[in-house]
Amino acid sequence: MTMYWRHEHIVRLSAWPTKVEARLYNLSKRAMARLGGELRFSMRGLKTLDLIVQDGAWIIVDRALNDVPIAAWTDFQDSENRALHKPVICELRYYHGHAGLVIKKALRRMEEELSALLDSGEEDSGQVIAFRPKDG
């Protein structure tokens, strides 16, 4: 599957720094690590809008308009030493005049979908291995 890239090449109406909740950011990282690649799902109640979740961006697109971006969270500033409970700074971009009306619903929908995907996955059936002391 080809990664979505149009949000990088279309003129944005506005962009500014923002934060995403650690819970949601961590959920997206876990889902992508387990399921791989790009995740895409429709948004109930928003007829033609889809949400694309990929490693470097979360993008709301309008599939009726050939996947033109509506809004996107990009440029996540995550680091290896970030505490897991801390929010992640990113850039929020608007490509449509009414983007602000759908971003909260998109984040709620993203959380619902990713949680369901992770909950429906088969649990790893791990086992505990006892370490035996070396005979010395």
Short mmCIF file of C-alpha atoms in Angstrom, two decimals:
data_model
loop_
_atom_site.label_atom_id
_atom_site.label_comp_id
_atom_site.label_asym_id
_atom_site.label_seq_id
_atom_site.Cartn_x
_atom_site.Cartn_y
_atom_site.Cartn_z
CA MET A 1 0.00 0.00 0.00
CA THR A 2 1.30 3.44 -0.92
CA MET A 3 1.51 5.95 1.89
CA TYR A 4 -0.70 9.02 1.61
CA TRP A 5 1.37 12.12 0.84
CA ARG A 6 -0.94 14.80 -0.57
CA HIS A 7 -1.03 16.75 2.71
CA GLU A 8 2.61 17.65 2.07
CA HIS A 9 1.93 19.11 -1.40
CA ILE A 10 -1.34 21.01 -1.06
CA VAL A 11 -1.42 24.57 0.18
CA ARG A 12 -2.70 24.79 3.74
CA LEU A 13 -5.01 27.51 4.99
CA SER A 14 -3.33 27.64 8.39
CA ALA A 15 -0.97 25.71 10.61
CA TRP A 16 0.18 26.04 14.20
CA PRO A 17 1.83 24.00 16.95
CA THR A 18 -0.43 21.97 19.20
CA LYS A 19 -0.29 18.94 21.48
CA VAL A 20 -1.91 15.54 21.22
CA GLU A 21 -2.72 13.53 24.32
CA ALA A 22 -0.12 10.94 25.22
CA ARG A 23 -2.82 8.27 25.49
CA LEU A 24 -3.89 8.78 21.87
CA TYR A 25 -0.37 9.12 20.51
CA ASN A 26 0.76 5.95 22.29
CA LEU A 27 -2.33 4.12 21.06
CA SER A 28 -1.53 5.05 17.46
CA LYS A 29 2.09 3.90 17.82
CA ARG A 30 0.99 0.56 19.32
CA ALA A 31 -1.59 0.00 16.59
CA MET A 32 0.85 0.75 13.79
CA ALA A 33 3.54 -1.43 15.35
CA ARG A 34 1.13 -4.34 15.66
CA LEU A 35 -0.85 -3.90 12.44
CA GLY A 36 1.83 -2.27 10.31
CA GLY A 37 1.73 0.35 7.59
CA GLU A 38 -1.02 2.86 7.14
CA LEU A 39 -4.43 2.54 8.80
CA ARG A 40 -7.54 4.05 7.27
CA PHE A 41 -11.12 4.15 8.47
CA SER A 42 -14.31 6.06 7.76
CA MET A 43 -15.78 8.43 10.28
CA ARG A 44 -19.35 7.63 11.26
CA GLY A 45 -21.59 10.66 11.01
CA LEU A 46 -19.24 12.44 8.60
CA LYS A 47 -20.42 11.00 5.30
CA THR A 48 -17.39 11.11 3.03
CA LEU A 49 -14.55 11.73 5.45
CA ASP A 50 -11.88 9.17 6.28
CA LEU A 51 -9.03 9.29 8.75
CA ILE A 52 -5.62 8.02 7.69
CA VAL A 53 -3.17 7.15 10.46
CA GLN A 54 0.42 6.72 9.42
CA ASP A 55 3.75 6.99 11.14
CA GLY A 56 4.39 10.68 10.53
CA ALA A 57 0.86 12.07 10.27
CA TRP A 58 -2.83 11.64 10.98
CA ILE A 59 -4.84 13.02 8.06
CA ILE A 60 -8.56 13.65 7.60
CA VAL A 61 -9.41 13.28 3.90
CA ASP A 62 -12.56 13.65 1.81
CA ARG A 63 -12.87 10.54 -0.36
CA ALA A 64 -15.65 12.21 -2.42
CA LEU A 65 -13.05 14.77 -3.53
CA ASN A 66 -10.35 12.26 -4.46
CA ASP A 67 -8.86 12.22 -0.95
CA VAL A 68 -8.20 15.94 -0.67
CA PRO A 69 -6.92 16.61 2.86
CA ILE A 70 -9.20 18.49 5.26
CA ALA A 71 -6.88 18.63 8.29
CA ALA A 72 -3.70 16.90 9.43
CA TRP A 73 -1.58 16.44 12.53
CA THR A 74 2.05 16.27 11.38
CA ASP A 75 5.64 16.69 12.54
CA PHE A 76 5.25 14.81 15.81
CA GLN A 77 8.10 15.74 18.14
CA ASP A 78 8.54 12.47 19.93
CA SER A 79 11.84 11.50 21.44
CA GLU A 80 13.18 8.34 23.02
CA ASN A 81 13.38 9.99 26.42
CA ARG A 82 9.78 11.33 26.39
CA ALA A 83 7.78 10.13 29.38
CA LEU A 84 4.85 8.05 28.16
CA HIS A 85 2.32 10.19 30.04
CA LYS A 86 3.49 13.48 28.46
CA PRO A 87 1.61 14.96 25.48
CA VAL A 88 3.38 15.11 22.13
CA ILE A 89 3.88 18.41 20.34
CA CYS A 90 2.97 18.43 16.66
CA GLU A 91 1.68 20.73 13.96
CA LEU A 92 -2.03 20.95 13.18
CA ARG A 93 -2.78 21.97 9.61
CA TYR A 94 -6.10 23.08 8.16
CA TYR A 95 -6.72 22.65 4.45
CA HIS A 96 -10.45 23.43 4.51
CA GLY A 97 -12.38 26.32 6.00
CA HIS A 98 -14.53 24.02 8.14
CA ALA A 99 -11.78 21.69 9.33
CA GLY A 100 -12.16 22.90 12.91
CA LEU A 101 -15.65 21.41 13.01
CA VAL A 102 -14.43 17.84 12.56
CA ILE A 103 -11.09 17.51 14.34
CA LYS A 104 -12.44 16.58 17.78
CA LYS A 105 -14.77 13.99 16.28
CA ALA A 106 -11.88 12.62 14.22
CA LEU A 107 -9.73 12.14 17.33
CA ARG A 108 -12.59 10.40 19.18
CA ARG A 109 -13.20 8.16 16.19
CA MET A 110 -9.49 7.39 15.93
CA GLU A 111 -9.38 6.32 19.57
CA GLU A 112 -12.47 4.10 19.15
CA GLU A 113 -11.16 2.43 16.00
CA LEU A 114 -7.61 1.86 17.21
CA SER A 115 -8.80 0.51 20.56
CA ALA A 116 -11.18 -1.88 18.80
CA LEU A 117 -8.46 -3.04 16.41
CA LEU A 118 -6.05 -3.70 19.25
CA ASP A 119 -8.70 -5.38 21.43
CA SER A 120 -9.81 -7.69 18.62
CA GLY A 121 -6.30 -8.86 17.88
CA GLU A 122 -5.18 -12.19 19.18
CA GLU A 123 -3.28 -11.88 22.38
CA ASP A 124 0.24 -13.17 22.36
CA SER A 125 0.26 -16.33 24.39
CA GLY A 126 3.57 -15.88 26.10
CA GLN A 127 5.03 -18.08 28.73
CA VAL A 128 7.39 -17.54 31.59
CA ILE A 129 10.74 -19.25 31.38
CA ALA A 130 12.48 -19.97 34.64
CA PHE A 131 16.19 -19.24 34.73
CA ARG A 132 18.18 -21.91 36.43
CA PRO A 133 21.23 -20.96 38.42
CA LYS A 134 24.49 -21.98 36.88
CA ASP A 135 26.01 -25.03 38.43
CA GLY A 136 29.29 -23.88 39.63
#
